[in-house]
Amino acid sequence: MPLSCIKVLLLVSCVPQRLKPLECSSFLNQETIVTAILRSLAFVLISIGLVAGARAADRPNVILIMADDVSWECFGCYGAQDYKTPNIDRLAAQGVRFQHCYSTPICTPSRVKIMTGKYGFRNYSHFGYLNPKEKTFGHMMQDAGYRTAIAGKWQLNGLYNTLPGSDDPTRPQKAGFDESLLWQVTRGKGGDGGERFWDPPLEHNGKFITKEENAGKYGPDLLTDFVCDFIERNQEEPFFVYYPMVLVHDPFVPTPDNLGDRPINHALNKAPKGYDAKKENFVAMVNYMDKLIGKIADKVDELGLGEETIIMFTADNGTNTGIRSQWNGTEIRGGKAGMKDNGTHVPFVARWTGHTPKGKVLSDLIDFTDFYATLSDAAGRQKTVDDPIDGRSFFPQLNGQEGNRRQWVLCHYQCYWNKAPGQYARTAQYKLYRDGRYYDVPMDLDEANDLGGSVDGEAANVRKELAFLLKQCPPVPSGKLGRTAKERPLYPETPNLLD
């Protein structure tokens, strides 16, 4: 129960003890006095409620959930046909659904971008690494007086490059999180590490929990239970939860809901052979992910925190390329690691009971750099010189207001993981790559028809504006550079692109 409600109950219980016995001989006088007292009490209670409501509106709790390797074609509210996502669909019906949210094509660049509010040319250097000198939204929310927690997939210590501090189990705390339960902090999959699903090795507030200690347990359940427990323990003060889920990354393995009579052990983490078996497990993983998100939303509502809590759900990049899904009568192949729409266009729904318009679909552009600025506004902070300059807050849109809409989003991508790099700027309709390719994306999702420079009217004007924007950005280092790439670019100072 929220603290404001407890205070109201205590006030109601104490009032009769403070009243002197009525000395009026007339029942009418007694009734008049009682009525006056009740009116005064009602005024006090309403005032308390208004103050509590204002406090909740000014500094709401925030739960940011980010799924791993799954995009818009896998959710019912976006037109999916192969999956059942009633809980995410329910959040969209109770809140707002954004049609145009954009990440980067693969996990680490997206995670660094959303956590720091910066484009990759400002702070990205290695796959699987967040520079500990970077200020994250965890630090920012702590400074604003929030209790902070992170659960799920970390993969930011620099394990793949054995960078300094890669064996530091307290790196999540140093990144601004009071509490943590994470996979892949100081261990990878080999050695004494292991897979994230069945019998998962996890690290809890810096303490390593072996896969033997978690034998018979399902990682996503443990992580979600941690989130729910943190919410319940911190319901009396503002809290921020960042939950980068381990679902639905490969290997595509059974969940508790489609396990059948198979024995539970670490061998369950091996994906089956054949596309149909893998797709069956992938569908089950998407459905189970939705179930866990419903569990978190139900916990918020059970505690009466709906009006005090913003729940946001998005994903880090496109779906695995080995998965094909039916969407609005069309087959969509997963686009992870690619620059096309199915690689960087991700789902985003948000619910803040009593604030977000119910069931509204917004065409506003959302860039992953915008989350930091939005959390800052939610916390009631004043922007400082230490804050990133790349993002634009969409907090007004969560309050049903128009907000200061951005006109473009930008993707700068070189992940140093043997993937093709790229850079584009786009609006909701048009998309321009650094090399000059130009597409009308809604009419050409697969980007097969390059408009080039042979456009006029609005298309020509937009192309000119996007080209000017890209000229302000440093180019992406070319080539499929891997983790052994020795030279990391020292990008030139890049101005504020929004102003």
Short mmCIF file of C-alpha atoms in Angstrom, two decimals:
data_model
loop_
_atom_site.label_atom_id
_atom_site.label_comp_id
_atom_site.label_asym_id
_atom_site.label_seq_id
_atom_site.Cartn_x
_atom_site.Cartn_y
_atom_site.Cartn_z
CA MET A 1 0.00 0.00 0.00
CA PRO A 2 1.41 3.44 -0.90
CA LEU A 3 2.59 5.58 2.02
CA SER A 4 0.00 8.27 1.22
CA CYS A 5 -2.84 5.75 1.74
CA ILE A 6 -1.36 4.58 5.05
CA LYS A 7 -1.21 8.19 6.26
CA VAL A 8 -4.87 8.72 5.35
CA LEU A 9 -5.94 5.57 7.25
CA LEU A 10 -3.96 6.63 10.31
CA LEU A 11 -5.57 10.07 10.24
CA VAL A 12 -9.07 8.60 10.01
CA SER A 13 -8.41 6.22 12.91
CA CYS A 14 -7.04 8.98 15.14
CA VAL A 15 -9.74 11.63 14.62
CA PRO A 16 -12.46 10.12 16.89
CA GLN A 17 -10.01 9.94 19.81
CA ARG A 18 -9.39 13.68 19.60
CA LEU A 19 -13.09 14.73 19.66
CA LYS A 20 -14.64 15.84 22.96
CA PRO A 21 -18.08 14.40 23.87
CA LEU A 22 -20.92 16.40 22.35
CA GLU A 23 -22.64 18.59 24.94
CA CYS A 24 -25.46 19.88 22.71
CA SER A 25 -28.96 19.01 23.90
CA SER A 26 -30.41 19.26 20.44
CA PHE A 27 -30.05 16.39 17.98
CA LEU A 28 -30.03 19.03 15.23
CA ASN A 29 -27.07 20.78 16.82
CA GLN A 30 -25.27 17.47 17.21
CA GLU A 31 -25.96 16.65 13.57
CA THR A 32 -24.73 20.09 12.50
CA ILE A 33 -21.50 19.72 14.43
CA VAL A 34 -20.89 16.20 13.15
CA THR A 35 -21.53 17.38 9.59
CA ALA A 36 -19.07 20.24 10.02
CA ILE A 37 -16.46 17.87 11.42
CA LEU A 38 -16.94 15.42 8.58
CA ARG A 39 -16.69 18.20 6.01
CA SER A 40 -13.46 19.42 7.60
CA LEU A 41 -12.12 15.89 7.68
CA ALA A 42 -13.06 15.38 4.04
CA PHE A 43 -11.24 18.59 3.13
CA VAL A 44 -8.11 17.38 4.94
CA LEU A 45 -8.27 13.98 3.25
CA ILE A 46 -8.78 15.52 -0.18
CA SER A 47 -5.86 17.87 0.42
CA ILE A 48 -3.64 14.96 1.42
CA GLY A 49 -4.74 13.06 -1.67
CA LEU A 50 -3.98 16.02 -3.90
CA VAL A 51 -0.53 16.43 -2.39
CA ALA A 52 0.19 12.71 -2.77
CA GLY A 53 -1.12 12.78 -6.32
CA ALA A 54 1.01 15.77 -7.18
CA ARG A 55 4.05 14.03 -5.71
CA ALA A 56 3.37 10.93 -7.80
CA ALA A 57 2.85 13.01 -10.93
CA ASP A 58 6.03 15.00 -10.37
CA ARG A 59 8.30 12.05 -9.55
CA PRO A 60 6.78 8.81 -10.82
CA ASN A 61 8.46 5.46 -10.48
CA VAL A 62 9.84 4.17 -13.78
CA ILE A 63 10.16 0.59 -15.01
CA LEU A 64 12.00 0.30 -18.33
CA ILE A 65 11.86 -3.20 -19.84
CA MET A 66 13.93 -3.98 -22.93
CA ALA A 67 13.57 -7.35 -24.66
CA ASP A 68 16.49 -8.99 -26.45
CA ASP A 69 16.35 -9.68 -30.21
CA VAL A 70 12.66 -9.23 -30.98
CA SER A 71 10.93 -6.58 -33.04
CA TRP A 72 7.52 -5.20 -33.94
CA GLU A 73 6.45 -8.13 -36.14
CA CYS A 74 6.23 -10.33 -33.03
CA PHE A 75 3.58 -8.40 -31.06
CA GLY A 76 -0.17 -8.56 -31.42
CA CYS A 77 -0.70 -4.82 -31.01
CA TYR A 78 1.61 -4.29 -34.01
CA GLY A 79 -0.13 -6.85 -36.22
CA ALA A 80 1.69 -10.11 -35.38
CA GLN A 81 -0.04 -13.35 -36.31
CA ASP A 82 2.30 -16.04 -34.93
CA TYR A 83 2.51 -14.93 -31.30
CA LYS A 84 0.27 -14.36 -28.29
CA THR A 85 1.22 -11.22 -26.38
CA PRO A 86 -1.90 -10.28 -24.38
CA ASN A 87 -0.02 -8.48 -21.62
CA ILE A 88 2.00 -6.19 -23.87
CA ASP A 89 -1.16 -5.63 -25.91
CA ARG A 90 -2.95 -4.75 -22.65
CA LEU A 91 -0.28 -2.18 -21.75
CA ALA A 92 -0.73 -0.66 -25.21
CA ALA A 93 -4.52 -0.56 -24.75
CA GLN A 94 -4.17 1.05 -21.31
CA GLY A 95 -1.45 3.44 -22.48
CA VAL A 96 0.20 4.57 -25.69
CA ARG A 97 1.86 2.69 -28.54
CA PHE A 98 4.58 4.40 -30.53
CA GLN A 99 4.84 3.44 -34.19
CA HIS A 100 8.32 4.81 -34.80
CA CYS A 101 10.96 3.89 -32.21
CA TYR A 102 14.50 3.22 -33.45
CA SER A 103 17.51 1.52 -31.88
CA THR A 104 20.71 0.23 -33.49
CA PRO A 105 21.01 -3.17 -35.23
CA ILE A 106 22.69 -5.12 -32.40
CA CYS A 107 22.76 -5.32 -28.62
CA THR A 108 25.77 -3.48 -27.17
CA PRO A 109 25.47 -0.32 -29.30
CA SER A 110 21.78 -0.10 -28.38
CA ARG A 111 22.46 -0.65 -24.68
CA VAL A 112 25.19 1.97 -24.50
CA LYS A 113 23.00 4.37 -26.48
CA ILE A 114 19.89 4.00 -24.32
CA MET A 115 21.81 4.06 -21.02
CA THR A 116 23.92 7.13 -21.80
CA GLY A 117 21.70 9.07 -24.20
CA LYS A 118 24.53 9.45 -26.71
CA TYR A 119 25.17 8.48 -30.31
CA GLY A 120 27.90 5.91 -30.85
CA PHE A 121 30.39 8.38 -32.31
CA ARG A 122 30.59 10.00 -28.88
CA ASN A 123 31.31 7.01 -26.64
CA TYR A 124 31.22 3.56 -28.29
CA SER A 125 34.52 1.68 -28.66
CA HIS A 126 34.13 -2.09 -28.12
CA PHE A 127 31.49 -4.76 -28.36
CA GLY A 128 30.29 -5.86 -24.93
CA TYR A 129 31.64 -2.77 -23.18
CA LEU A 130 30.33 0.30 -21.41
CA ASN A 131 33.11 2.72 -20.53
CA PRO A 132 32.94 3.09 -16.71
CA LYS A 133 33.62 6.81 -17.09
CA GLU A 134 30.22 7.25 -18.76
CA LYS A 135 27.32 8.71 -16.79
CA THR A 136 24.28 6.45 -17.18
CA PHE A 137 20.60 6.98 -16.51
CA GLY A 138 21.22 4.90 -13.37
CA HIS A 139 23.56 7.58 -12.01
CA MET A 140 21.13 10.28 -13.03
CA MET A 141 18.16 8.66 -11.28
CA GLN A 142 20.23 8.00 -8.16
CA ASP A 143 21.23 11.66 -8.05
CA ALA A 144 17.54 12.55 -8.30
CA GLY A 145 16.78 10.51 -5.16
CA TYR A 146 15.55 7.29 -6.74
CA ARG A 147 16.28 3.75 -5.60
CA THR A 148 17.68 1.97 -8.65
CA ALA A 149 17.90 -1.64 -9.78
CA ILE A 150 18.96 -3.55 -12.87
CA ALA A 151 18.16 -7.15 -13.77
CA GLY A 152 18.73 -9.33 -16.81
CA LYS A 153 21.59 -9.21 -19.31
CA TRP A 154 24.64 -7.07 -18.54
CA GLN A 155 27.40 -7.97 -21.04
CA LEU A 156 29.07 -4.58 -20.56
CA ASN A 157 32.26 -5.35 -18.58
CA GLY A 158 34.47 -5.77 -21.65
CA LEU A 159 34.79 -9.54 -21.38
CA TYR A 160 35.27 -10.07 -25.11
CA ASN A 161 38.34 -7.82 -25.15
CA THR A 162 39.51 -8.52 -21.57
CA LEU A 163 39.53 -4.79 -20.98
CA PRO A 164 40.67 -3.33 -17.65
CA GLY A 165 38.01 -4.03 -15.02
CA SER A 166 36.36 -6.84 -16.97
CA ASP A 167 36.60 -9.00 -13.85
CA ASP A 168 35.07 -6.35 -11.57
CA PRO A 169 31.78 -7.76 -10.16
CA THR A 170 30.73 -4.34 -8.83
CA ARG A 171 30.65 -2.67 -12.25
CA PRO A 172 26.79 -2.55 -12.31
CA GLN A 173 26.80 -0.73 -8.95
CA LYS A 174 29.40 1.68 -10.30
CA ALA A 175 27.09 2.27 -13.28
CA GLY A 176 24.41 3.70 -10.99
CA PHE A 177 22.39 0.74 -9.72
CA ASP A 178 21.82 0.11 -6.02
CA GLU A 179 20.83 -3.51 -6.60
CA SER A 180 21.39 -5.98 -9.41
CA LEU A 181 20.75 -9.54 -10.54
CA LEU A 182 22.50 -10.10 -13.84
CA TRP A 183 23.81 -12.62 -16.33
CA GLN A 184 27.25 -12.20 -17.94
CA VAL A 185 28.95 -9.67 -15.71
CA THR A 186 32.35 -11.26 -15.02
CA ARG A 187 31.71 -14.62 -16.72
CA GLY A 188 30.90 -15.51 -20.29
CA LYS A 189 29.36 -18.76 -21.44
CA GLY A 190 32.57 -20.77 -21.11
CA GLY A 191 34.55 -21.83 -18.05
CA ASP A 192 32.49 -21.59 -14.88
CA GLY A 193 29.87 -19.54 -16.70
CA GLY A 194 26.96 -20.87 -18.70
CA GLU A 195 23.75 -20.11 -20.55
CA ARG A 196 21.12 -17.65 -19.33
CA PHE A 197 18.06 -19.89 -19.38
CA TRP A 198 18.16 -23.23 -17.53
CA ASP A 199 20.48 -23.49 -14.47
CA PRO A 200 21.75 -19.95 -15.11
CA PRO A 201 24.91 -18.56 -13.51
CA LEU A 202 23.97 -15.12 -12.19
CA GLU A 203 25.61 -12.35 -10.20
CA HIS A 204 23.61 -10.78 -7.38
CA ASN A 205 24.97 -7.47 -6.10
CA GLY A 206 28.49 -8.58 -7.00
CA LYS A 207 28.20 -12.13 -5.66
CA PHE A 208 28.52 -14.96 -8.18
CA ILE A 209 25.81 -17.64 -8.06
CA THR A 210 26.89 -20.80 -9.88
CA LYS A 211 24.75 -22.79 -12.26
CA GLU A 212 24.89 -25.61 -9.72
CA GLU A 213 23.31 -23.35 -7.10
CA ASN A 214 20.57 -22.46 -9.60
CA ALA A 215 20.06 -26.05 -10.75
CA GLY A 216 16.52 -26.72 -11.92
CA LYS A 217 15.68 -23.01 -12.14
CA TYR A 218 14.72 -20.90 -15.14
CA GLY A 219 16.71 -17.68 -15.45
CA PRO A 220 13.92 -15.40 -16.72
CA ASP A 221 11.76 -16.42 -13.73
CA LEU A 222 14.55 -15.62 -11.25
CA LEU A 223 15.19 -12.23 -12.85
CA THR A 224 11.52 -11.26 -12.97
CA ASP A 225 10.99 -12.34 -9.35
CA PHE A 226 13.92 -10.10 -8.39
CA VAL A 227 12.26 -7.16 -10.16
CA CYS A 228 8.91 -7.77 -8.45
CA ASP A 229 10.59 -8.11 -5.06
CA PHE A 230 12.50 -4.85 -5.56
CA ILE A 231 9.28 -3.05 -6.47
CA GLU A 232 7.50 -4.34 -3.37
CA ARG A 233 10.39 -3.50 -1.03
CA ASN A 234 10.75 0.04 -2.40
CA GLN A 235 7.13 1.02 -2.97
CA GLU A 236 7.27 3.81 -0.39
CA GLU A 237 9.93 5.82 -2.25
CA PRO A 238 10.57 6.63 -5.90
CA PHE A 239 12.29 3.79 -7.73
CA PHE A 240 13.76 3.12 -11.15
CA VAL A 241 14.02 -0.41 -12.56
CA TYR A 242 15.92 -1.15 -15.76
CA TYR A 243 15.20 -4.69 -16.96
CA PRO A 244 17.15 -5.67 -20.10
CA MET A 245 15.63 -9.14 -20.44
CA VAL A 246 17.52 -12.28 -21.45
CA LEU A 247 14.52 -13.37 -23.53
CA VAL A 248 14.26 -13.97 -26.48
CA HIS A 249 17.91 -14.25 -27.58
CA ASP A 250 19.08 -17.55 -29.01
CA PRO A 251 19.56 -20.43 -28.28
CA PHE A 252 15.88 -21.12 -28.89
CA VAL A 253 15.10 -23.54 -26.09
CA PRO A 254 11.97 -24.65 -24.21
CA THR A 255 10.32 -22.49 -21.57
CA PRO A 256 8.48 -23.83 -18.50
CA ASP A 257 5.26 -23.61 -20.54
CA ASN A 258 6.36 -25.93 -23.37
CA LEU A 259 8.87 -28.08 -21.52
CA GLY A 260 6.68 -31.15 -21.41
CA ASP A 261 8.12 -34.10 -19.49
CA ARG A 262 11.75 -33.39 -20.38
CA PRO A 263 14.17 -33.48 -17.42
CA ILE A 264 15.33 -30.08 -16.21
CA ASN A 265 19.10 -29.65 -16.49
CA HIS A 266 21.69 -27.51 -18.23
CA ALA A 267 21.40 -29.64 -21.38
CA LEU A 268 18.05 -27.96 -22.04
CA ASN A 269 20.03 -24.90 -23.16
CA LYS A 270 20.99 -26.65 -26.39
CA ALA A 271 18.76 -25.61 -29.28
CA PRO A 272 17.01 -28.36 -31.25
CA LYS A 273 17.83 -29.11 -34.86
CA GLY A 274 15.55 -28.05 -37.69
CA TYR A 275 13.72 -24.80 -38.33
CA ASP A 276 10.27 -25.93 -37.17
CA ALA A 277 11.52 -27.01 -33.75
CA LYS A 278 13.47 -23.78 -33.29
CA LYS A 279 10.52 -21.66 -34.39
CA GLU A 280 8.24 -23.53 -31.97
CA ASN A 281 10.58 -22.69 -29.10
CA PHE A 282 10.98 -19.09 -30.28
CA VAL A 283 7.20 -18.61 -30.28
CA ALA A 284 7.06 -20.09 -26.77
CA MET A 285 9.83 -17.72 -25.65
CA VAL A 286 8.00 -14.66 -26.99
CA ASN A 287 4.81 -15.79 -25.29
CA TYR A 288 6.64 -16.43 -22.01
CA MET A 289 8.36 -13.06 -22.17
CA ASP A 290 4.92 -11.49 -22.46
CA LYS A 291 3.76 -13.52 -19.46
CA LEU A 292 6.63 -12.16 -17.33
CA ILE A 293 5.90 -8.59 -18.36
CA GLY A 294 2.31 -9.19 -17.29
CA LYS A 295 3.59 -10.39 -13.91
CA ILE A 296 5.46 -7.11 -13.39
CA ALA A 297 2.48 -5.01 -14.47
CA ASP A 298 0.21 -7.02 -12.17
CA LYS A 299 2.60 -6.43 -9.25
CA VAL A 300 2.46 -2.68 -9.86
CA ASP A 301 -1.35 -2.75 -9.94
CA GLU A 302 -1.61 -5.09 -6.95
CA LEU A 303 0.37 -2.58 -4.86
CA GLY A 304 -1.82 0.30 -6.04
CA LEU A 305 1.10 1.97 -7.83
CA GLY A 306 -0.39 2.29 -11.31
CA GLU A 307 -0.87 6.06 -11.12
CA GLU A 308 2.62 6.48 -9.67
CA THR A 309 4.52 4.26 -12.09
CA ILE A 310 5.49 4.54 -15.75
CA ILE A 311 5.96 1.13 -17.36
CA MET A 312 7.84 1.22 -20.67
CA PHE A 313 8.56 -1.71 -22.96
CA THR A 314 10.88 -1.76 -25.97
CA ALA A 315 13.55 -4.00 -27.55
CA ASP A 316 17.24 -3.61 -28.34
CA ASN A 317 17.18 -4.50 -32.05
CA GLY A 318 15.53 -6.61 -34.72
CA THR A 319 14.60 -10.27 -34.49
CA ASN A 320 17.13 -13.04 -35.13
CA THR A 321 17.66 -13.49 -38.87
CA GLY A 322 16.83 -17.18 -38.61
CA ILE A 323 13.20 -16.44 -37.70
CA ARG A 324 10.37 -15.78 -40.15
CA SER A 325 7.07 -14.35 -38.89
CA GLN A 326 3.66 -13.61 -40.34
CA TRP A 327 2.73 -9.96 -39.94
CA ASN A 328 -0.43 -8.43 -41.38
CA GLY A 329 -0.50 -11.13 -44.05
CA THR A 330 3.16 -10.67 -45.00
CA GLU A 331 6.18 -12.78 -44.09
CA ILE A 332 8.84 -10.77 -42.26
CA ARG A 333 12.33 -12.17 -41.82
CA GLY A 334 14.23 -11.09 -38.72
CA GLY A 335 16.68 -8.26 -39.38
CA LYS A 336 19.08 -8.31 -36.43
CA ALA A 337 22.53 -6.84 -37.21
CA GLY A 338 21.22 -5.15 -40.36
CA MET A 339 20.36 -1.52 -41.07
CA LYS A 340 16.99 -2.14 -42.70
CA ASP A 341 13.68 -1.43 -41.00
CA ASN A 342 13.48 -4.95 -39.57
CA GLY A 343 16.86 -4.42 -37.88
CA THR A 344 16.46 -1.08 -36.12
CA HIS A 345 12.71 -0.40 -35.92
CA VAL A 346 11.60 -1.68 -32.51
CA PRO A 347 8.36 -1.82 -30.51
CA PHE A 348 7.65 0.73 -27.81
CA VAL A 349 4.61 0.92 -25.55
CA ALA A 350 4.18 2.91 -22.35
CA ARG A 351 1.54 2.97 -19.63
CA TRP A 352 1.14 5.48 -16.83
CA THR A 353 -2.34 5.03 -15.40
CA GLY A 354 -4.30 8.26 -15.34
CA HIS A 355 -1.73 10.07 -17.48
CA THR A 356 -1.13 8.27 -20.77
CA PRO A 357 -4.17 8.41 -23.07
CA LYS A 358 -5.74 4.96 -23.28
CA GLY A 359 -5.13 3.09 -26.50
CA LYS A 360 -3.57 6.01 -28.34
CA VAL A 361 -1.23 5.27 -31.25
CA LEU A 362 1.46 7.91 -31.77
CA SER A 363 3.43 8.53 -34.94
CA ASP A 364 6.09 10.53 -33.06
CA LEU A 365 9.69 9.58 -33.81
CA ILE A 366 11.57 8.10 -30.85
CA ASP A 367 15.35 7.75 -30.90
CA PHE A 368 17.11 5.56 -28.30
CA THR A 369 18.98 8.67 -27.16
CA ASP A 370 15.63 10.08 -26.01
CA PHE A 371 15.13 7.74 -23.04
CA TYR A 372 17.77 9.43 -20.87
CA ALA A 373 16.22 12.86 -21.39
CA THR A 374 12.74 11.47 -20.72
CA LEU A 375 13.79 9.82 -17.45
CA SER A 376 15.42 13.08 -16.42
CA ASP A 377 12.14 14.93 -16.92
CA ALA A 378 10.21 12.20 -15.11
CA ALA A 379 12.52 12.66 -12.13
CA GLY A 380 11.86 16.41 -12.13
CA ARG A 381 15.51 17.29 -12.77
CA GLN A 382 16.95 20.42 -14.26
CA LYS A 383 19.34 19.65 -17.11
CA THR A 384 23.04 20.11 -16.30
CA VAL A 385 26.20 20.50 -18.38
CA ASP A 386 27.01 16.86 -17.62
CA ASP A 387 23.89 15.60 -19.37
CA PRO A 388 24.04 14.28 -22.95
CA ILE A 389 23.00 16.62 -25.75
CA ASP A 390 21.65 14.09 -28.23
CA GLY A 391 18.24 13.11 -26.85
CA ARG A 392 14.87 14.83 -26.77
CA SER A 393 12.39 14.08 -24.00
CA PHE A 394 9.07 12.45 -24.88
CA PHE A 395 7.82 12.86 -21.30
CA PRO A 396 5.08 15.30 -22.42
CA GLN A 397 3.66 12.62 -24.73
CA LEU A 398 3.36 10.29 -21.73
CA ASN A 399 1.17 12.98 -20.16
CA GLY A 400 -1.08 13.24 -23.19
CA GLN A 401 0.59 16.40 -24.49
CA GLU A 402 2.03 17.06 -27.93
CA GLY A 403 5.58 17.66 -26.75
CA ASN A 404 8.55 18.89 -28.75
CA ARG A 405 8.59 16.29 -31.50
CA ARG A 406 11.83 15.44 -33.23
CA GLN A 407 11.90 15.54 -37.03
CA TRP A 408 14.44 12.74 -37.57
CA VAL A 409 16.27 9.85 -35.94
CA LEU A 410 19.90 8.89 -36.49
CA CYS A 411 21.64 5.52 -36.50
CA HIS A 412 25.45 5.39 -36.32
CA TYR A 413 26.63 1.78 -36.31
CA GLN A 414 30.03 0.11 -36.09
CA CYS A 415 29.85 -2.58 -33.42
CA TYR A 416 33.32 -4.16 -33.83
CA TRP A 417 31.74 -7.62 -34.00
CA ASN A 418 32.34 -8.56 -37.64
CA LYS A 419 29.11 -6.94 -38.82
CA ALA A 420 28.66 -4.55 -41.73
CA PRO A 421 28.67 -0.95 -40.44
CA GLY A 422 26.37 1.82 -41.57
CA GLN A 423 24.86 5.21 -40.90
CA TYR A 424 21.46 6.62 -41.76
CA ALA A 425 19.10 9.44 -40.89
CA ARG A 426 15.38 9.09 -41.40
CA THR A 427 11.92 10.46 -40.86
CA ALA A 428 8.86 8.28 -40.40
CA GLN A 429 8.68 7.94 -44.19
CA TYR A 430 12.04 8.60 -45.82
CA LYS A 431 15.45 7.12 -45.02
CA LEU A 432 18.81 8.32 -46.31
CA TYR A 433 22.05 6.37 -45.92
CA ARG A 434 25.45 8.01 -45.75
CA ASP A 435 26.32 6.50 -49.14
CA GLY A 436 23.33 8.20 -50.80
CA ARG A 437 20.78 5.38 -50.91
CA TYR A 438 17.30 6.79 -50.31
CA TYR A 439 14.07 4.90 -49.59
CA ASP A 440 10.39 5.45 -49.01
CA VAL A 441 10.31 2.89 -46.19
CA PRO A 442 6.57 2.32 -45.62
CA MET A 443 6.23 1.57 -49.34
CA ASP A 444 9.46 -0.44 -49.49
CA LEU A 445 10.16 -2.27 -46.20
CA ASP A 446 12.84 -4.43 -47.80
CA GLU A 447 14.57 -1.37 -49.28
CA ALA A 448 14.67 -2.79 -52.79
CA ASN A 449 13.83 0.41 -54.70
CA ASP A 450 16.51 3.07 -54.25
CA LEU A 451 15.01 6.47 -55.04
CA GLY A 452 18.50 7.94 -55.31
CA GLY A 453 18.50 11.57 -56.33
CA SER A 454 15.61 11.26 -58.79
CA VAL A 455 12.98 12.75 -56.49
CA ASP A 456 11.11 16.01 -56.32
CA GLY A 457 8.65 17.79 -54.07
CA GLU A 458 8.54 16.74 -50.42
CA ALA A 459 10.82 13.74 -51.01
CA ALA A 460 13.51 16.04 -52.42
CA ASN A 461 13.19 18.52 -49.55
CA VAL A 462 13.45 15.79 -46.92
CA ARG A 463 16.45 14.27 -48.68
CA LYS A 464 18.24 17.61 -48.62
CA GLU A 465 17.60 18.05 -44.89
CA LEU A 466 18.74 14.52 -44.04
CA ALA A 467 21.87 14.93 -46.16
CA PHE A 468 22.74 18.12 -44.29
CA LEU A 469 22.29 16.29 -40.98
CA LEU A 470 24.56 13.41 -42.00
CA LYS A 471 27.27 15.86 -43.04
CA GLN A 472 27.39 17.08 -39.44
CA CYS A 473 28.19 13.54 -38.24
CA PRO A 474 31.56 11.80 -38.49
CA PRO A 475 31.54 8.84 -40.88
CA VAL A 476 31.46 5.28 -39.58
CA PRO A 477 34.78 3.35 -39.66
CA SER A 478 34.51 1.08 -42.70
CA GLY A 479 34.83 -2.67 -42.86
CA LYS A 480 33.51 -5.59 -40.81
CA LEU A 481 35.88 -4.87 -37.95
CA GLY A 482 35.99 -7.50 -35.22
CA ARG A 483 36.96 -7.42 -31.59
CA THR A 484 40.66 -7.66 -32.49
CA ALA A 485 40.56 -4.39 -34.44
CA LYS A 486 43.44 -2.38 -33.02
CA GLU A 487 42.50 1.10 -34.15
CA ARG A 488 39.52 2.76 -32.53
CA PRO A 489 38.46 6.09 -34.00
CA LEU A 490 38.96 9.31 -32.14
CA TYR A 491 35.90 11.08 -33.49
CA PRO A 492 36.00 14.85 -33.87
CA GLU A 493 33.88 16.94 -31.55
CA THR A 494 30.37 16.86 -32.97
CA PRO A 495 27.91 19.68 -32.23
CA ASN A 496 24.41 19.42 -30.86
CA LEU A 497 22.49 18.01 -33.81
CA LEU A 498 19.02 18.79 -32.47
CA ASP A 499 19.36 22.58 -32.22
#
